Coordinates of C-alpha atoms and ligand atoms in Angstrom, one line a residue:
M234 CA -0.1 0.0 0.0
K235 CA 1.3 3.4 -0.9
A236 CA 1.2 6.1 1.8
E237 CA -1.9 8.4 1.4
I238 CA -1.2 11.7 0.1
K239 CA -2.6 14.3 2.9
F240 CA -3.6 17.7 0.9
E241 CA -3.9 21.1 2.3
P242 CA -7.9 21.7 2.7
I243 CA -8.9 25.1 0.7
A244 CA -9.6 26.8 4.1
N245 CA -5.7 26.9 4.4
W246 CA -5.1 28.2 0.8
G247 CA -5.3 32.0 1.8
V248 CA -9.0 32.1 0.0
K249 CA -11.4 35.0 1.2
N250 CA -14.5 32.7 0.6
P251 CA -13.4 29.0 0.7
K252 CA -16.8 27.2 1.0
P253 CA -17.7 26.8 -1.7
F254 CA -14.3 28.0 -3.6
I255 CA -15.4 30.4 -6.6
I256 CA -12.8 31.2 -9.4
A257 CA -14.3 33.1 -12.4
G258 CA -12.8 35.0 -15.2
P259 CA -12.6 35.0 -18.9
C260 CA -11.4 32.1 -21.1
S261 CA -8.7 34.0 -22.3
A262 CA -7.1 37.7 -21.1
E263 CA -8.1 39.8 -24.3
S264 CA -7.2 43.5 -22.9
E265 CA -6.7 45.2 -19.5
E266 CA -10.1 46.9 -20.0
Q267 CA -11.8 43.3 -20.7
M268 CA -10.1 41.8 -17.5
V269 CA -10.8 45.0 -15.1
E270 CA -14.5 45.4 -16.4
T271 CA -14.9 41.7 -16.0
A272 CA -13.5 41.4 -12.3
R273 CA -15.5 44.6 -11.3
G274 CA -18.4 43.0 -12.3
M275 CA -18.1 40.1 -9.7
D276 CA -19.9 39.6 -6.2
L277 CA -16.5 39.5 -4.2
T278 CA -18.5 37.9 -1.4
K279 CA -18.7 34.7 -3.3
V280 CA -15.8 34.7 -6.0
S281 CA -12.2 34.4 -4.6
A282 CA -10.3 34.0 -7.5
F283 CA -9.8 35.5 -10.9
R284 CA -9.0 33.3 -13.9
A285 CA -7.4 34.1 -17.5
G286 CA -5.8 32.0 -20.2
I287 CA -2.6 33.9 -21.4
W288 CA -1.3 31.2 -23.3
K289 CA -4.0 29.3 -25.2
P290 CA -3.9 25.6 -26.3
R291 CA -5.8 25.8 -29.4
T292 CA -7.0 22.8 -31.4
R293 CA -5.5 24.6 -34.7
P294 CA -2.9 27.1 -35.4
N295 CA -3.8 30.5 -36.7
M296 CA -6.8 30.8 -33.9
F297 CA -6.2 33.0 -31.2
E298 CA -3.2 31.7 -29.1
G299 CA -3.3 34.0 -26.3
V300 CA -1.5 37.6 -25.6
G301 CA 1.3 36.1 -23.8
P302 CA 3.1 37.6 -20.6
V303 CA 1.5 41.1 -21.0
G304 CA -1.7 39.4 -19.4
L305 CA 0.0 38.5 -16.3
Q306 CA 0.3 42.3 -15.8
W307 CA -3.3 42.7 -16.5
L308 CA -4.0 39.8 -13.8
R309 CA -1.9 42.0 -11.4
T310 CA -4.1 45.2 -11.9
V311 CA -7.1 43.0 -11.3
K312 CA -6.0 41.9 -7.8
Q313 CA -4.7 45.4 -7.0
E314 CA -8.1 46.7 -8.0
T315 CA -10.4 44.0 -6.4
G316 CA -8.3 41.9 -3.9
L317 CA -9.1 38.8 -5.9
L318 CA -6.6 36.0 -6.1
T319 CA -5.1 35.4 -9.8
A320 CA -5.0 32.1 -11.6
T321 CA -3.8 31.2 -14.9
E322 CA -2.7 28.0 -16.9
V323 CA 0.9 26.9 -17.3
A324 CA 1.9 24.2 -19.9
N325 CA 5.4 24.1 -19.8
V326 CA 8.6 25.5 -17.5
K327 CA 8.9 28.9 -19.5
H328 CA 5.1 29.5 -18.3
V329 CA 5.7 28.2 -15.0
Y330 CA 8.7 30.8 -14.4
E331 CA 6.9 33.8 -16.1
A332 CA 3.9 33.3 -13.9
L333 CA 6.2 33.0 -10.7
K334 CA 7.9 36.0 -12.0
A335 CA 4.4 37.7 -11.9
G336 CA 3.4 36.5 -8.5
I337 CA 0.5 34.6 -10.0
D338 CA -1.3 32.7 -6.8
I339 CA -2.8 29.9 -8.4
I340 CA -1.6 28.1 -11.4
W341 CA -3.8 25.2 -13.2
I342 CA -2.6 22.5 -15.6
G343 CA -4.6 22.1 -18.8
A344 CA -6.5 19.0 -19.7
R345 CA -4.1 18.4 -22.7
T346 CA -0.8 18.9 -20.7
T347 CA -2.4 16.4 -17.9
T348 CA -2.5 13.5 -20.7
N349 CA 1.5 14.0 -20.9
P350 CA 3.6 12.6 -18.0
F351 CA 6.7 14.2 -19.3
A352 CA 5.2 17.6 -19.5
V353 CA 3.7 17.2 -16.0
Q354 CA 7.1 16.1 -14.6
E355 CA 8.9 19.0 -16.3
I356 CA 6.5 21.3 -14.5
A357 CA 6.8 19.5 -11.3
D358 CA 10.6 19.9 -11.2
A359 CA 10.2 23.7 -12.0
L360 CA 7.9 23.9 -8.7
Q361 CA 10.2 22.1 -6.5
G362 CA 10.1 24.2 -3.2
V363 CA 7.9 26.7 -4.6
D364 CA 4.7 27.6 -2.3
I365 CA 1.9 28.1 -4.6
T366 CA -1.6 26.7 -5.4
V367 CA -1.6 24.0 -8.3
L368 CA -4.7 22.9 -9.9
I369 CA -4.9 19.7 -12.1
K370 CA -7.5 19.6 -14.7
N371 CA -8.5 16.1 -15.9
P372 CA -7.0 14.7 -18.9
I373 CA -9.1 14.9 -21.7
N374 CA -9.1 11.2 -21.9
P375 CA -11.2 9.1 -19.5
D376 CA -8.4 8.0 -17.5
V377 CA -8.5 8.2 -13.8
E378 CA -4.8 6.7 -13.3
L379 CA -3.5 9.3 -15.7
W380 CA -5.2 12.0 -13.6
V381 CA -3.8 10.7 -10.2
G382 CA -0.6 10.1 -11.9
A383 CA -0.1 14.2 -12.5
I384 CA -1.4 15.0 -9.0
E385 CA 1.1 12.8 -7.5
R386 CA 4.0 14.2 -9.4
I387 CA 3.1 17.7 -8.2
A388 CA 2.5 16.3 -4.9
R389 CA 6.1 15.1 -4.8
A390 CA 7.6 18.3 -5.6
G391 CA 6.4 19.3 -2.3
I392 CA 3.1 21.1 -3.0
S393 CA 0.7 20.5 -0.8
K394 CA -1.9 23.0 -1.9
I395 CA -3.4 20.9 -4.7
G396 CA -6.7 20.6 -6.2
A397 CA -8.4 18.7 -9.0
I398 CA -10.3 20.3 -11.5
H399 CA -13.1 18.1 -13.2
R400 CA -13.8 19.5 -16.9
G401 CA -15.3 16.6 -18.7
F402 CA -13.8 14.2 -21.3
S403 CA -13.4 14.1 -25.1
R404 CA -16.3 12.4 -26.9
F405 CA -16.9 10.3 -29.8
E406 CA -20.2 10.0 -30.0
K407 CA -22.6 12.7 -30.4
S408 CA -23.7 14.4 -26.9
A409 CA -25.5 17.4 -25.3
Y410 CA -22.1 18.3 -23.6
R411 CA -18.8 19.7 -25.3
N412 CA -16.9 17.3 -22.8
P413 CA -19.4 14.7 -21.2
P414 CA -18.5 14.7 -17.6
H415 CA -18.5 10.9 -16.7
W416 CA -19.3 11.4 -13.1
Q417 CA -17.9 8.2 -12.0
I418 CA -14.5 9.2 -12.8
P419 CA -14.2 12.2 -10.5
L420 CA -15.9 10.3 -7.9
D421 CA -13.6 7.4 -8.2
L422 CA -10.7 10.1 -7.7
R423 CA -12.3 11.2 -4.6
R424 CA -12.3 7.4 -3.3
M425 CA -8.6 7.3 -4.0
L426 CA -7.5 10.4 -2.8
P427 CA -10.2 11.2 0.0
T428 CA -8.5 14.6 1.1
L429 CA -7.9 16.5 -2.4
P430 CA -10.5 19.2 -2.9
I431 CA -12.2 18.8 -6.2
I432 CA -13.3 21.8 -8.4
C433 CA -15.9 21.7 -11.0
D434 CA -15.6 23.3 -14.6
P435 CA -18.9 23.7 -15.9
S436 CA -18.2 25.7 -18.6
H437 CA -15.8 23.3 -20.3
I438 CA -18.2 20.3 -19.9
A439 CA -21.1 22.4 -21.1
G440 CA -19.8 24.2 -24.0
N441 CA -22.9 26.4 -23.8
T442 CA -24.4 28.6 -21.0
S443 CA -27.6 26.6 -20.8
L444 CA -26.4 23.6 -19.0
L445 CA -24.1 25.7 -16.6
E446 CA -26.5 25.6 -13.4
D447 CA -27.6 22.0 -13.8
I448 CA -24.0 20.7 -13.9
S449 CA -22.9 23.3 -11.2
Q450 CA -25.9 22.1 -8.7
R451 CA -25.0 18.4 -9.6
A452 CA -21.2 19.0 -8.6
F453 CA -22.5 20.7 -5.1
D454 CA -24.8 17.9 -4.6
L455 CA -21.6 15.6 -5.0
S456 CA -19.9 17.6 -2.3
Y457 CA -17.4 19.3 -4.7
D458 CA -15.5 21.9 -2.9
G459 CA -15.9 24.9 -5.6
L460 CA -16.5 25.9 -9.4
I461 CA -14.6 27.6 -12.1
I462 CA -16.6 29.6 -14.3
E463 CA -15.6 31.4 -17.5
T464 CA -16.8 34.7 -17.3
H465 CA -16.8 37.4 -19.8
C466 CA -17.8 41.3 -19.4
N467 CA -19.1 40.7 -23.2
P468 CA -19.0 37.1 -24.1
S469 CA -20.5 37.4 -27.7
V470 CA -17.2 39.0 -28.7
A471 CA -15.0 36.7 -27.0
L472 CA -11.8 35.5 -28.6
S473 CA -12.3 32.1 -27.3
D474 CA -15.0 30.0 -25.9
A475 CA -17.7 32.8 -26.6
K476 CA -20.5 30.1 -26.5
Q477 CA -19.8 29.3 -23.0
Q478 CA -18.9 32.2 -21.2
I479 CA -21.7 34.3 -18.9
T480 CA -21.4 37.8 -17.8
P481 CA -20.6 38.7 -14.1
Y482 CA -24.2 39.5 -13.5
E483 CA -25.4 36.4 -14.8
L484 CA -22.9 34.6 -12.8
S485 CA -24.0 36.3 -9.5
R486 CA -27.4 35.3 -10.3
M487 CA -26.6 31.8 -10.8
L488 CA -24.4 31.5 -7.7
G489 CA -27.4 32.8 -5.6
R490 CA -29.5 30.2 -7.0
L491 CA -27.4 27.1 -6.2
A492 CA -28.1 25.3 -3.0
L493 CA -25.2 24.2 -1.0
R494 CA -25.8 20.6 0.7
S495 CA -23.7 19.7 3.5
P496 CA -22.0 16.3 3.3
E497 CA -22.6 15.8 6.8
T498 CA -25.2 16.2 9.6
S499 CA -25.7 15.4 13.1
D500 CA -29.5 15.1 13.2
P501 CA -30.4 11.7 14.7
G502 CA -33.4 11.0 13.0
F503 CA -32.0 11.9 9.8
L504 CA -29.1 9.7 10.3
Q505 CA -31.1 6.6 11.5
N506 CA -33.2 7.0 8.3
L507 CA -30.5 7.2 6.0
E508 CA -28.8 3.9 7.7
E509 CA -32.1 2.2 7.5
L510 CA -32.4 3.2 3.4
R511 CA -28.6 2.4 2.9
G512 CA -29.2 -1.3 4.4
Q513 CA -31.9 -1.9 2.1
I514 CA -29.6 -0.7 -0.6
D515 CA -27.1 -3.0 0.6
K516 CA -29.3 -5.9 0.4
L517 CA -30.7 -5.5 -3.1
D518 CA -26.9 -5.2 -4.1
V519 CA -26.4 -8.5 -2.8
E520 CA -29.7 -10.0 -4.4
I521 CA -28.2 -8.4 -7.7
I522 CA -25.0 -10.2 -7.7
R523 CA -26.7 -13.4 -6.6
L524 CA -28.9 -13.2 -9.8
M525 CA -26.1 -12.2 -12.0
G526 CA -24.2 -15.2 -10.7
T527 CA -27.2 -17.3 -11.6
R528 CA -27.8 -15.7 -14.9
M529 CA -24.0 -16.4 -16.0
R530 CA -24.3 -20.2 -15.1
V531 CA -27.3 -20.5 -17.2
S532 CA -25.7 -18.9 -20.0
E533 CA -22.8 -21.2 -19.5
D534 CA -25.1 -24.2 -19.9
I535 CA -26.4 -22.7 -23.0
G536 CA -22.7 -22.4 -23.9
K537 CA -22.3 -26.3 -23.5
V538 CA -25.4 -26.9 -25.6
K539 CA -24.0 -24.5 -28.6
K540 CA -21.0 -26.4 -28.2
T541 CA -22.4 -29.8 -28.9
Q542 CA -24.6 -28.6 -31.8
S543 CA -21.1 -26.4 -33.0
I544 CA -23.3 -22.9 -33.4
T545 CA -22.1 -19.5 -32.8
I546 CA -22.2 -17.6 -29.5
F547 CA -23.8 -14.6 -31.2
Q548 CA -27.1 -14.6 -32.5
A549 CA -28.3 -11.1 -33.2
G550 CA -32.0 -11.7 -33.7
R551 CA -31.9 -12.9 -30.0
W552 CA -30.3 -10.0 -28.8
D553 CA -32.5 -7.7 -30.6
E554 CA -35.1 -9.5 -28.6
I555 CA -33.6 -9.1 -25.2
M556 CA -33.3 -5.8 -25.9
N557 CA -36.9 -4.8 -27.0
K558 CA -38.2 -6.7 -23.8
T559 CA -35.7 -5.8 -21.4
I560 CA -36.4 -1.7 -22.7
E561 CA -40.2 -2.1 -22.3
M562 CA -39.9 -3.8 -18.9
G563 CA -37.4 -1.1 -17.9
A564 CA -39.8 1.7 -18.8
A565 CA -42.4 0.4 -16.6
E566 CA -40.2 0.5 -13.6
G567 CA -39.1 4.2 -14.7
L568 CA -35.6 3.2 -16.2
S569 CA -34.2 5.1 -19.0
P570 CA -33.4 3.0 -21.9
E571 CA -30.2 4.4 -21.9
F572 CA -29.6 2.7 -18.6
I573 CA -31.0 -0.5 -19.9
N574 CA -29.1 -0.5 -22.9
N575 CA -25.7 0.1 -20.7
L576 CA -26.8 -2.5 -18.4
F577 CA -27.6 -5.3 -20.7
K578 CA -24.5 -4.5 -23.0
A579 CA -22.3 -5.1 -19.9
I580 CA -24.3 -8.3 -19.2
H581 CA -24.1 -9.7 -22.6
Q582 CA -20.4 -8.9 -22.9
E583 CA -19.7 -10.9 -19.8
S584 CA -22.3 -13.6 -20.9
I585 CA -20.4 -14.2 -23.9
N586 CA -16.9 -14.2 -22.2
H587 CA -18.3 -17.2 -20.0
Q588 CA -19.5 -18.7 -23.3
T589 CA -16.5 -18.5 -25.0
D590 CA -14.4 -19.8 -22.1
I591 CA -16.9 -22.8 -22.3
M592 CA -16.7 -23.3 -26.0
N593 CA -13.1 -23.4 -26.2
K594 CA -12.3 -25.3 -23.4
K595 CA -10.8 -28.9 -24.5
D596 CA -12.9 -31.8 -23.4
Ligands
LIG802 C1 -9.6 26.4 -20.2 O1 -9.7 26.8 -19.0 O2 -9.6 27.7 -20.9 C2 -9.0 25.6 -20.8 C3 -8.2 25.7 -21.9 O3 -9.3 24.3 -20.8 P1 -9.1 22.9 -20.8 O4 -7.5 22.5 -20.5 O5 -10.1 22.3 -19.5 O6 -9.4 22.3 -22.3
LIG803 MN1 -11.8 28.1 -22.4

């Protein structure tokens, strides 16, 4: 067993409003006026840090690639005028040195950089012995180990003020999200590193403004520690990510509507009720697993029969029949077709694996 890493809670990061910790600001720094106007519009009782990308990782060249180091000076102006902490993205050692020289409070490692252990290690080496807050975005691919690996590299450089940013994952299939959240992955991260603060980035998950509030509420309901939200004084003319940015006014309104629920309570009646319901869930899980075992054994028997007749494992007609039937039964139980589809795909795959073993076993 590796020793568990201990992370500094956000309350010890020198943040004015740590619960929840809100970072807001434009996708990209564009001009000093844009930065100051955006920052001045923020509700300083809720927002604690101001973000702006200076070096922008764009998919294709010839797009707006950021204003470069002059933007760091604009971040300093924002800090002088509002007292907000400053945050920017770093992707290489040069960026780290420039950000440290400018006295930036928080640096974040972007999703494309987290995918590359060489790049993360170089950043970690440059941060050795530095007292700064480092946020690590999830890698664009849905790989929790790669995310944990990047966090471990930064922790090993002696940084203790570390947070993770959940910004969603690249997609292949059509989706309502720009980067589907796959909530299970950040929850796995929480299980693996229980003291690590996690911040949600609904802007890059959604890719538009209409889903921001739902995603943010969901993050709070899953006891995330904060949000990073792209905010621009005039989103429609933003030089990057125009579709997903909101004005400071819209941000204040949205933050006012979000409900912050506590993960803990000491109300004995509530706790007893919760324990009772959790007991029911645990019993049902035992039954589900037993039923799955029984189902697989029947499926193995089918494998034996198929083997004696030399017929193939997969029969499309039978699969369609199962899917149609189960989707209909699921609907009657209030279960979505997507859920039934995923569930039965997984069951069917396991069944095929069992049958393949049987059919290829030497007698
Ligand atoms: C950003 O925060 O503007 C950004 C580039 O994000 P990501 O690394 O999540 O794509
Ligand atoms: Mn962006």
